[in-house]
Coordinates of C-alpha atoms and ligand atoms in Angstrom, one line a residue:
X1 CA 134.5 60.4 98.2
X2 CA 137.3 62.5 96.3
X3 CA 140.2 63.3 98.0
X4 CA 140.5 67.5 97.6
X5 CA 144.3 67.6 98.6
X6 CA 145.4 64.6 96.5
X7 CA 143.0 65.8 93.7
X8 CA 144.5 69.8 94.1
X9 CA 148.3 68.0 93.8
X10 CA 147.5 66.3 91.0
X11 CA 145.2 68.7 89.1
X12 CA 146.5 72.2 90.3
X13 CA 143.4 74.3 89.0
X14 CA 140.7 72.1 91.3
X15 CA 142.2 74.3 94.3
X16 CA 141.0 77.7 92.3
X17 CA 137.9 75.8 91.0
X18 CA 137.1 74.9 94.7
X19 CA 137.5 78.0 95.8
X20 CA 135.2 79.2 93.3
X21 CA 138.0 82.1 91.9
X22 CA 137.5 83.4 88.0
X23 CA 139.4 81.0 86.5
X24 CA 141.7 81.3 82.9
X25 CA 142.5 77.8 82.1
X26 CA 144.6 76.4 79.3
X27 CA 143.7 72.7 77.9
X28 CA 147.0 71.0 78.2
X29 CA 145.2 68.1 76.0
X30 CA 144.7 70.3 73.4
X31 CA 146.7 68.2 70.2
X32 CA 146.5 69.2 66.7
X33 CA 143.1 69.6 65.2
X34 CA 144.2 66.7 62.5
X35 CA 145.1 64.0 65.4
X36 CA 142.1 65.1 67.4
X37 CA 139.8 64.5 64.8
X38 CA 141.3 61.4 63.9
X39 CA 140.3 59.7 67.5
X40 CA 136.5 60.8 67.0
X41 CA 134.1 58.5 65.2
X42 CA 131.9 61.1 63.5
X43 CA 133.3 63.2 60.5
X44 CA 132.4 66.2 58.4
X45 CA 130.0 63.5 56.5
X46 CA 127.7 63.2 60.0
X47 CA 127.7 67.1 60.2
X48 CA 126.8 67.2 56.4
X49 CA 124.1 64.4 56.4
X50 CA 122.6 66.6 59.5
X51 CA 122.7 69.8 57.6
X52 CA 120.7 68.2 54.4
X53 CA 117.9 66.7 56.9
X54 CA 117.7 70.4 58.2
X55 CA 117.2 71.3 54.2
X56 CA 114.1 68.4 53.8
X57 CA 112.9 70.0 56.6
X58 CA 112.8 73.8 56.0
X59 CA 109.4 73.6 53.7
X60 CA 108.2 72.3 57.5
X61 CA 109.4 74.8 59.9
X62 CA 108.7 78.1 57.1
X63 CA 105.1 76.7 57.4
X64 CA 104.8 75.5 60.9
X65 CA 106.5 78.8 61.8
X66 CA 105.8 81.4 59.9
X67 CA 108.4 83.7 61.3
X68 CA 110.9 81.7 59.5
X69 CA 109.6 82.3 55.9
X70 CA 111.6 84.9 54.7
X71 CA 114.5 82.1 55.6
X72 CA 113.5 79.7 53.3
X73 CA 112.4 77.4 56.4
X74 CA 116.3 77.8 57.7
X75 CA 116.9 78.8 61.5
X76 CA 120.0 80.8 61.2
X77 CA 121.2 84.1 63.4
X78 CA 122.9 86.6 62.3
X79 CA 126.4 87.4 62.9
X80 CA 127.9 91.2 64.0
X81 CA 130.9 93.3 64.5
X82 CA 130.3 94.8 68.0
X83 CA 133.4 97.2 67.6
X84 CA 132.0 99.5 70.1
X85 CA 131.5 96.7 72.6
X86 CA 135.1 96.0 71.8
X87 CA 136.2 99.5 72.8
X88 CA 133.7 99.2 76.1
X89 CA 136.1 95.6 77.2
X90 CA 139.2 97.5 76.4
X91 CA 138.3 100.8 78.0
X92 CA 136.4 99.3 81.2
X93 CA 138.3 95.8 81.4
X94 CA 141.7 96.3 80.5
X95 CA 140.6 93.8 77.6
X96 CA 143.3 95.0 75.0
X97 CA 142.0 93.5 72.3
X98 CA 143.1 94.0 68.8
X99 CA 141.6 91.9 66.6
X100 CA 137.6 92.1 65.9
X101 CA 135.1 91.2 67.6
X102 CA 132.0 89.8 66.4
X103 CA 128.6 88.6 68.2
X104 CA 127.1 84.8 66.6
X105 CA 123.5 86.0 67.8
X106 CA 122.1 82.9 68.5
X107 CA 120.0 84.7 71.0
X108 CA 118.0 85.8 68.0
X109 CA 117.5 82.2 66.9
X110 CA 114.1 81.6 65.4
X111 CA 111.4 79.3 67.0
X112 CA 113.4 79.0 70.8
X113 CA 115.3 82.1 71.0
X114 CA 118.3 80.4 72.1
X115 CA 121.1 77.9 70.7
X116 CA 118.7 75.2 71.6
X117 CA 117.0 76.0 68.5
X118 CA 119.8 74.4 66.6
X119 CA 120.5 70.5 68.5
X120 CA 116.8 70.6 69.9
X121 CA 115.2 70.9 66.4
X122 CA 117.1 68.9 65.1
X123 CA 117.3 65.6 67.1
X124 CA 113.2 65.7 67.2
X125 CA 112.8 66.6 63.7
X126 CA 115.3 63.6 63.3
X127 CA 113.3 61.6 65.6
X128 CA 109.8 62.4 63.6
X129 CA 111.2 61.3 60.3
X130 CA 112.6 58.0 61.9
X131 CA 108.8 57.2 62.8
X132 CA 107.2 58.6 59.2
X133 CA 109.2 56.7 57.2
X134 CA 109.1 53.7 59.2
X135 CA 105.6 53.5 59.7
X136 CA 105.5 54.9 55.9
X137 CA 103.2 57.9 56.5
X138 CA 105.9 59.4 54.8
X139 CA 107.9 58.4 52.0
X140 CA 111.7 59.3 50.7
X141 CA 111.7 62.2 48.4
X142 CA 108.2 63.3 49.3
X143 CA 107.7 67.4 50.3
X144 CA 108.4 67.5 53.6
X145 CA 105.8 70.1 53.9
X146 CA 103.4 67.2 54.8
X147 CA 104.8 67.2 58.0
X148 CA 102.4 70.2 58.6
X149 CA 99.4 68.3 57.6
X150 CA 96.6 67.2 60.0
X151 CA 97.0 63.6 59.0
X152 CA 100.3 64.0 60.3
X153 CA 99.7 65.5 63.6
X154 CA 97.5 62.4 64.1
X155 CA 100.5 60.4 63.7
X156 CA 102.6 61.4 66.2
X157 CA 99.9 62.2 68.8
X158 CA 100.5 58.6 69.0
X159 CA 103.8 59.4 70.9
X160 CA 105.6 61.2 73.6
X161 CA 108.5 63.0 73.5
X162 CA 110.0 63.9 77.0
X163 CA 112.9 66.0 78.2
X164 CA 114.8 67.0 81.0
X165 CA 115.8 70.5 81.3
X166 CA 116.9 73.8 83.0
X167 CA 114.8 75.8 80.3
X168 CA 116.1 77.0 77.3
X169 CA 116.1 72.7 76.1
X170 CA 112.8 72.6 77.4
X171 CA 111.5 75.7 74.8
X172 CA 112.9 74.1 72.2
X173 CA 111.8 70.3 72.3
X174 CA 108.5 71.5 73.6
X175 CA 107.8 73.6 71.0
X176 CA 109.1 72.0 68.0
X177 CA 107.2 68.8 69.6
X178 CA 104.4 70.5 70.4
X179 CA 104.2 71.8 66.3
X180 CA 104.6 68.2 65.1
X181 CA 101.9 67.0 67.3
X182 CA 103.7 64.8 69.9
X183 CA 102.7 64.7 73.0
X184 CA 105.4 66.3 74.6
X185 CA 106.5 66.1 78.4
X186 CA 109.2 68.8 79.9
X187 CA 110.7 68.0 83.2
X188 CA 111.9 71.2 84.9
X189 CA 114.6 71.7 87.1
X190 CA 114.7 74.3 90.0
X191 CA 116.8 76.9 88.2
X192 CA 114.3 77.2 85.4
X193 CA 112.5 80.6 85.3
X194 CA 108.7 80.8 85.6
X195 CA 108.4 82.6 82.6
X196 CA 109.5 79.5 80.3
X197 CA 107.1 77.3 82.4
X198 CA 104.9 79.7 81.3
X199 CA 105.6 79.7 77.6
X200 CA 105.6 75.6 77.4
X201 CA 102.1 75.6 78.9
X202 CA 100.5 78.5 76.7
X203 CA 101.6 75.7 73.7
X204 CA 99.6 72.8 75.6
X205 CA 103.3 71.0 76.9
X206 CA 102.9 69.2 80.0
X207 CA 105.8 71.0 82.3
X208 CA 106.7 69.0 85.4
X209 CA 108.1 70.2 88.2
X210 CA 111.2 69.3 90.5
X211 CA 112.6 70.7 94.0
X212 CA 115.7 69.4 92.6
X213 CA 118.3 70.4 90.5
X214 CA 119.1 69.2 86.7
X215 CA 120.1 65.9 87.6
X216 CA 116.9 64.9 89.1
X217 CA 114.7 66.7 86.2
X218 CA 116.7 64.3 84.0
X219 CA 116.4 61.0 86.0
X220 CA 112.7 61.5 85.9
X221 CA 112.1 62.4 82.0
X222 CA 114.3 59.5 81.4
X223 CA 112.0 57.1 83.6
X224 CA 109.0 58.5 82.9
X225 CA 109.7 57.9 79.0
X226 CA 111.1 54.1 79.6
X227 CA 107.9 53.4 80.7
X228 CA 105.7 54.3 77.5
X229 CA 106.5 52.0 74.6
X230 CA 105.7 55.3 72.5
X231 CA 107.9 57.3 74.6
X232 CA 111.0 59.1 73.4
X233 CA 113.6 60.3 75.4
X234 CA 116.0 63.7 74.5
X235 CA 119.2 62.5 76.4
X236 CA 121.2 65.9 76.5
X237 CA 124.3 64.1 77.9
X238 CA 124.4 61.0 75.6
X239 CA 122.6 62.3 72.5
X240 CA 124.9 62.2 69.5
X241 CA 121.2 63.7 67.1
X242 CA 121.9 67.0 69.3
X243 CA 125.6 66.9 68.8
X244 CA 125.5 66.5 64.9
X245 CA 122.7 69.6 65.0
X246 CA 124.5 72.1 66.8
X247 CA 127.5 71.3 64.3
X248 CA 125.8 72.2 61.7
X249 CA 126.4 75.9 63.0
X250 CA 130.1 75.5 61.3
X251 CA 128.9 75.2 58.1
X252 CA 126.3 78.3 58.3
X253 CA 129.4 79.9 60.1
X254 CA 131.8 79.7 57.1
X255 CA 129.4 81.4 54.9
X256 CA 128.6 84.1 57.1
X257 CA 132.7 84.8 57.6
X258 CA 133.2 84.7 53.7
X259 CA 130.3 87.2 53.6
X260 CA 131.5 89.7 55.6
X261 CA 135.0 89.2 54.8
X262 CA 136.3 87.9 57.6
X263 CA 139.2 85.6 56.8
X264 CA 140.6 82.6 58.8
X265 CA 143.8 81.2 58.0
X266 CA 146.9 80.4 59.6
X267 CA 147.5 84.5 59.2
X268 CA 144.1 84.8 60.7
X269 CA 143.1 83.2 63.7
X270 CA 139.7 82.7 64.9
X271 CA 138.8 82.9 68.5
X272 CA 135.7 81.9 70.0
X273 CA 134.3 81.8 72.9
X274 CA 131.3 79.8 74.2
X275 CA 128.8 79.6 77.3
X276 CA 128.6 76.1 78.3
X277 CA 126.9 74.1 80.5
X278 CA 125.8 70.1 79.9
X279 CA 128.1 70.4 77.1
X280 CA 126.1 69.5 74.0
X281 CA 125.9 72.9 72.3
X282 CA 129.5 74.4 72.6
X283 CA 130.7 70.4 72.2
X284 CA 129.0 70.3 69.1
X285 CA 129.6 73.6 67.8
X286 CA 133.0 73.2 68.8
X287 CA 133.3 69.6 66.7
X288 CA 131.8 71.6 63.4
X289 CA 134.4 74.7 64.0
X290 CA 137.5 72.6 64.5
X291 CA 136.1 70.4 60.8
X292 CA 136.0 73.5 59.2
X293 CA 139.3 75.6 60.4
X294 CA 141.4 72.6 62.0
X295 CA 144.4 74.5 63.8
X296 CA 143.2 78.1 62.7
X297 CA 139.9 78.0 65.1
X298 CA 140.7 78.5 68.9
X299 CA 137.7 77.4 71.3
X300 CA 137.2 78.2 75.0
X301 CA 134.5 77.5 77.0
X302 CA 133.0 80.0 79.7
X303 CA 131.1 78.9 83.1
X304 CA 129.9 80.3 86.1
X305 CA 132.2 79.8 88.9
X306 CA 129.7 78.0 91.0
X307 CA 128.8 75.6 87.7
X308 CA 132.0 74.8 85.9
X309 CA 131.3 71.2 85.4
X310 CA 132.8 70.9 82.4
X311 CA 136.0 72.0 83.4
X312 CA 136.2 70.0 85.7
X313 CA 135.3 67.2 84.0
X314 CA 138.0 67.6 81.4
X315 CA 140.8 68.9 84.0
X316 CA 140.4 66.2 86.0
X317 CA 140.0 63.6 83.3
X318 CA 136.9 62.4 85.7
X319 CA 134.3 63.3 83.0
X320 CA 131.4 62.7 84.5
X321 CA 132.7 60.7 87.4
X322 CA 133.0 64.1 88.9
X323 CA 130.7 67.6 90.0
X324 CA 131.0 70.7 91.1
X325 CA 129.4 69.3 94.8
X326 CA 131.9 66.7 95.1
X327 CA 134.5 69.9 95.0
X328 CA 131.9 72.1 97.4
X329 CA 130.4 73.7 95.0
X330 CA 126.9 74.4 95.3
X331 CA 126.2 74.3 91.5
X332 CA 124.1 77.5 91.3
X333 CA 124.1 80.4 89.7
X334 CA 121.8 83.4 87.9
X335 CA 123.1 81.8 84.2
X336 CA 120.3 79.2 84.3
X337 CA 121.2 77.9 81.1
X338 CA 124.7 76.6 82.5
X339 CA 123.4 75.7 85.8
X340 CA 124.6 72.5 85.4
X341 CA 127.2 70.0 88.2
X342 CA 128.1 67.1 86.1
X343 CA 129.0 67.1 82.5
X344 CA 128.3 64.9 79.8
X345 CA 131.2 62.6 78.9
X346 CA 129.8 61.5 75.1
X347 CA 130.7 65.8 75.5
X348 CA 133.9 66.0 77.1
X349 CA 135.5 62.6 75.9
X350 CA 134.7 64.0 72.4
X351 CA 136.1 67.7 72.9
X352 CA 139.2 67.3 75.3
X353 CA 141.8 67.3 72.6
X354 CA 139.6 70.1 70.6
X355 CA 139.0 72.7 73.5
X356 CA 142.0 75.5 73.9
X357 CA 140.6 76.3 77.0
X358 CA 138.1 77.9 79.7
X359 CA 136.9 80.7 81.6
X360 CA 135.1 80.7 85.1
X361 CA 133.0 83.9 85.2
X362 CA 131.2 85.2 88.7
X363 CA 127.5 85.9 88.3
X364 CA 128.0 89.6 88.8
X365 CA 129.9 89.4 86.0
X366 CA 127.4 88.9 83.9
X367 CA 125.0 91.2 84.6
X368 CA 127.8 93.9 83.6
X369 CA 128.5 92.3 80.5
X370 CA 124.8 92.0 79.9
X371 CA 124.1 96.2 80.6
X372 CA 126.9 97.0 78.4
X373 CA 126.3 95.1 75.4
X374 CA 123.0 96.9 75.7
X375 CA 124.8 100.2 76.0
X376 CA 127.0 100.0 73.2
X377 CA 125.4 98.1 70.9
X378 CA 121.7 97.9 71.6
X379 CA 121.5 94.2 71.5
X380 CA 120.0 91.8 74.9
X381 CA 121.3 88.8 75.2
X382 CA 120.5 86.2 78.5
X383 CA 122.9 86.4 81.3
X384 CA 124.4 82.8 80.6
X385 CA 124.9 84.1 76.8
X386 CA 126.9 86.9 78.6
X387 CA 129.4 84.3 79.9
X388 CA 131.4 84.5 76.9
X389 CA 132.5 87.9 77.2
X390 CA 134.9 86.5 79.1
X391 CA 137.1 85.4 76.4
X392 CA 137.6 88.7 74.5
X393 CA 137.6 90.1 78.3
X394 CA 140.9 87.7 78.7
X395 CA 142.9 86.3 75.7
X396 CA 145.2 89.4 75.3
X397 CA 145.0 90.6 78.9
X398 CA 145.5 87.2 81.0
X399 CA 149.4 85.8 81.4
X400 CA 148.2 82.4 80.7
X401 CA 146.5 83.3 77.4
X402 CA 149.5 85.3 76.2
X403 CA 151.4 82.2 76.9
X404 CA 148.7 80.0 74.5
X405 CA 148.7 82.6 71.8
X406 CA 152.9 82.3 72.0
X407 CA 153.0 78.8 71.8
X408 CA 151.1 78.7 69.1
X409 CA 152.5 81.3 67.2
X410 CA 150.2 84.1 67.6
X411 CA 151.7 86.5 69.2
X412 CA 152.0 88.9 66.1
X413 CA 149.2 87.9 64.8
X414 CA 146.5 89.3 67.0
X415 CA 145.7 91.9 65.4
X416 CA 144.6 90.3 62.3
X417 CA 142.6 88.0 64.7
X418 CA 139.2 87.9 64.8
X419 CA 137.1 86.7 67.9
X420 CA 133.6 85.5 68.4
X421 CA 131.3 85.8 71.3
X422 CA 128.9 83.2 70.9
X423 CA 125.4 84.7 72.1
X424 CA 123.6 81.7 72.8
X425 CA 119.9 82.9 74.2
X426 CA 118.1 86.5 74.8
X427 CA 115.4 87.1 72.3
X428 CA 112.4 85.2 73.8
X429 CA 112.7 86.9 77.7
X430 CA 109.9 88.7 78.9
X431 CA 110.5 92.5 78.7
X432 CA 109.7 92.2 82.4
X433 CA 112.4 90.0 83.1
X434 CA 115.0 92.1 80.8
X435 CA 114.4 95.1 83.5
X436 CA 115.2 92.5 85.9
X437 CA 118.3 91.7 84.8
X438 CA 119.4 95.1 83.9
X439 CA 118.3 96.2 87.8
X440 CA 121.0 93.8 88.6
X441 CA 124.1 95.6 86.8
X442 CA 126.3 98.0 88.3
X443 CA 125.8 101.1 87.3
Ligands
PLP1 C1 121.9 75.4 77.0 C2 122.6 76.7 77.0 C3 123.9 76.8 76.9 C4 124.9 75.6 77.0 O1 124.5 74.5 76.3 P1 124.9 73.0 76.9 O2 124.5 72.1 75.8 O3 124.0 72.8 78.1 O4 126.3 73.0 77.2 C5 124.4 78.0 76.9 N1 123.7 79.1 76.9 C6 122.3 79.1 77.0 C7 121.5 80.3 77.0 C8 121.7 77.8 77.0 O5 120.4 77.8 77.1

C-alpha cells in the first residue's frame, strides 16, 4: 500500500496528479545532456547500427509495401510549420508563442500509421534477421530483398511473434509480422478500438481479446509466447530493439531541420513535445534527440490526466513500483494509445535525467486540439497524438515553464525557438471514426 499523505509530502505534484488536475511539471533530475548520457549504456553507435539495419532492410519493405517505393524502402514522415495552428494556440489559448511551430507527422507514418511504425518495425525486422542468418537462409551482404521471397515466408511460418498491446503496437508488429510470414499473435487490451481489431484480422493476425486493461493483455502475450520454443515475445517495457528504433527518428530529424532551415544551437532552442504512454517511443526518441542536440533540445512528455504513469514514475522515483491506481486513478481515457498505469522502468530509468518535463492533458482537451488542427491546417491526427499540443499550449504561458526557460537561459531567446509537436498516429482511422472524434469537439 502507498501512503498518499507521506507520498504528497515528499513528492508535492502526486497531490495534483491524484486529483487528476492538468498538470505542468518541471524534471528537477534533469542534469546536463553530457552527464546524462554518460550514465546510459547505449551510445550514438547503438542508434547508428539501428539506422544501417533499417537501410538493409528498405529493398524489403519498398517491395513488401509498395506504398513505400517512392521512399527508397525508408519509413519517414514529413515534418511542417503549422504557423496558422500557432496563431489558433495563441489566439484561443493564451499560448503566446513566439518561436515556430512545427508538426513531426508521424501520424502519416507508412505501413502502421502511427510512431509504432518506427520501434515496432524495427525490433521484428531485427528479430527476423537474428533467425536468417542464424539458421543461414540468409547470408551477410546478401539483398535483403529476399526477405520477400516465398522460400522465406516458409521460414518464419516456423515461428510466432506475439505482442501485447492497446493498438497502435498491435498494427505494427502485426502487420510487419504478418508480411514476413510469422505467425503473429496480438493480445488486445480493453482500450483498443474495434476498428484495429478489425484491420489485424483482415491481414490473417490472430487478435486476442482481454476484459482487462494493458497489463493483463501483456501478462498473457508474454505467457502465451514462453510456452512455444518458436515463440517471440515484443516486451514494450523491457525491449531495448524498440528503444534503439524509435531513436533512429533523431537522425532522420536532423536532416529534415537542416532542410528546412531550421537551426538549433545554443541561440536556437528546440522544444519538443511528445505523447507518451508505456514510454518506449518518446523514451527512445527522446534518447536520439538529446545524442543529437545535447543541451539545445528540450523534451516534455504529455499524458492524459487519468494515465500519467510516467510521470509518476519518474516524480516519484518508484518507476514502475508505482501506477496511476495505486494514486486513484482509474487509468482511462479516450487517448488509447497512452492508456497506460505503469510505466516501463528500462524507460524511465533511462530518460529521468534527459526529460525537461511534462504535461497532464484532460481528454476534452484533446478533442479541441484535434478539431483545430483540422481547422487551420487541414491535417487529422489521433486524439493521443493531440496530447502534445500541450507543450506549445504551455511553455511561454505557464509560470513554471517561464521559470525552466530562465534558468536555462532562454528567456530572450524564445523567439528564435523553434517547437515540435510530435504527431504520433492519425492516418490509418476509419473515416467513420474521424467524424467520431470531431462530434466530440466543442464547437
Ligand atoms: C504508443 C503511442 C504513443 C506512446 O508510445 P509509448 O511507447 O507507449 O510511450 C503515443 N501516441 C500514440 C498514437 C501511440 O500509439
Amino acid at each position: 500500500m502507498i501512503d498518499m499523505e507521506k507520498l504528497e509530502r515528499e513528492v508535492p505534484v502526486t497531490g495534483s496528479l491524484r486529483r487528476a488536475e492538468e498538470v505542468s511539471w518541471i524534471n528537477p533530475r534533469l542534469e546536463r545532456a553530457k552527464d546524462a548520457l554518460e550514465k546510459i549504456r547505449l551510445t550514438m553507435k547503438d542508434v547508428e547500427e539501428a539506422d544501417a539495419r533499417l537501410r538493409r532492410f528498405a529493398p524489403f519493405i519498398a517491395k513488401a509495401f509498395p506504398g513505400t517505393e517512392s521512399a527508397g524502402g525508408i519509413i519517414e514522415s514529413p515534418l511542417r510549420e503549422i504557423p496558422r495552428m500557432k496563431e489558433a494556440l495563441n489566439r484561443a489559448h493564451g499560448a503566446r508563442l513566439q518561436g515556430r511551430l512545427l508538426l513531426k507527422m508521424d501520424s502519416e507514418l507508412a505501413v502502421a500509421g502511427s510512431v509504432k511504425a518506427r520501434g515496432g518495425i524495427y525490433e521484428i525486422l531485427e528479430h527476423a534477421e537474428n533467425l536468417a542468418l542464424q539458421e543461414g537462409v540468409i547470408r551477410e551482404g546478401e539483398n535483403y530483398e529476399a526477405f520477400a521471397e516465398p522460400r522465406m515466408r516458409a521460414f518464419f511460418s516456423n515461428y510466432a511473434v506475439h505482442v501485447g498491446s492497446t493498438g497502435n503496437l498491435g498494427l505494427s508488429i502485426g502487420i510487419i509480422s504478418a508480411a514476413l510470414g510469422f505467425r503473429v499473435s496480438v493480445h488486445m487490451s480493453q482500450d483498443a478500438k474495434q476498428w484495429k481489431k478489425d484491420l489485424l484480422r483482415s491481414k490473417g493476425v490472430r487478435v486476442v481479446e482481454y476484459a482487462g486493461d494493458y497489463g493483463e493483455a501483456v501478462k498473457n502475450g508474454r505467457a502465451e509466447a514462453q510456452k512455444d520454443p518458436k515463440g517471440y515475445f515484443v516486451d514494450d517495457e523491457n525491449s531495448v530493439s524498440l528503444f534503439l528504433g524509435y531513436a533512429v527518428a533523431a537522425l532522420r530529424l536532423r536532416r529534415q531541420l537542416e532542410e528546412a532551415d531550421v537551426p538549433v544551437d545554443e541561440e536556437h532552442p528546440l522544444f519538443v513535445c511528445i505523447p507518451c504512454g508505456v514510454g518506449g517511443a518518446p523514451g527512445g526518441i527522446t534518447f536520439g534527440l538529446k545524442l543529437v542536440y545535447g543541451d539545445s533540445a528540450h523534451v516534455f512528455y504529455a499524458e492524459p490526466v487519468q494515465a500519467c504513469c510516467m510521470l509518476l514514475g519518474i516524480a516519484t522515483g518508484l518507476h514502475d513500483g508505482i501506477c496511476v491506481q495505486d494514486i486513484g486513478l482509474t487509468g482511462l481515457t479516450e487517448a488509447d494509445g497512452l492508456a497506460v498505469g505503469r510505466p516501463s522502468k528500462f524507460v524511465g530509468k533511462t530518460v529521468e535525467h534527459l526529460l525537461a518535463g511534462e504535461f497532464t492533458v484532460e481528454d476534452d482537451a484533446l478533442y479541441s486540439y484535434m478539431k483545430e488542427l483540422l481547422d487551420t491546417e487541414g491535417f487529422f491526427i489521433e486524439p493521443s497524438s493531440c496530447a502534445a499540443f500541450a507543450g506549445p499550449e504551455r511553455i511561454e504561458r505557464e509560470e513554471v515553464c517561464r521559470a525552466y526557460t530562465e534558468a536555462h537561459g532562454l528567456a530572450d531567446r524564445m523567439g528564435q525557438a523553434s517547437h515540435i509537436v510530435w504527431a504520433t498516429g492519425g492516418s490509418l482511422v476509419p473515416q467513420s471514426v474521424r467524424e467520431e472524434f470531431l462530434g466530440r469537439a466543442p464547437e
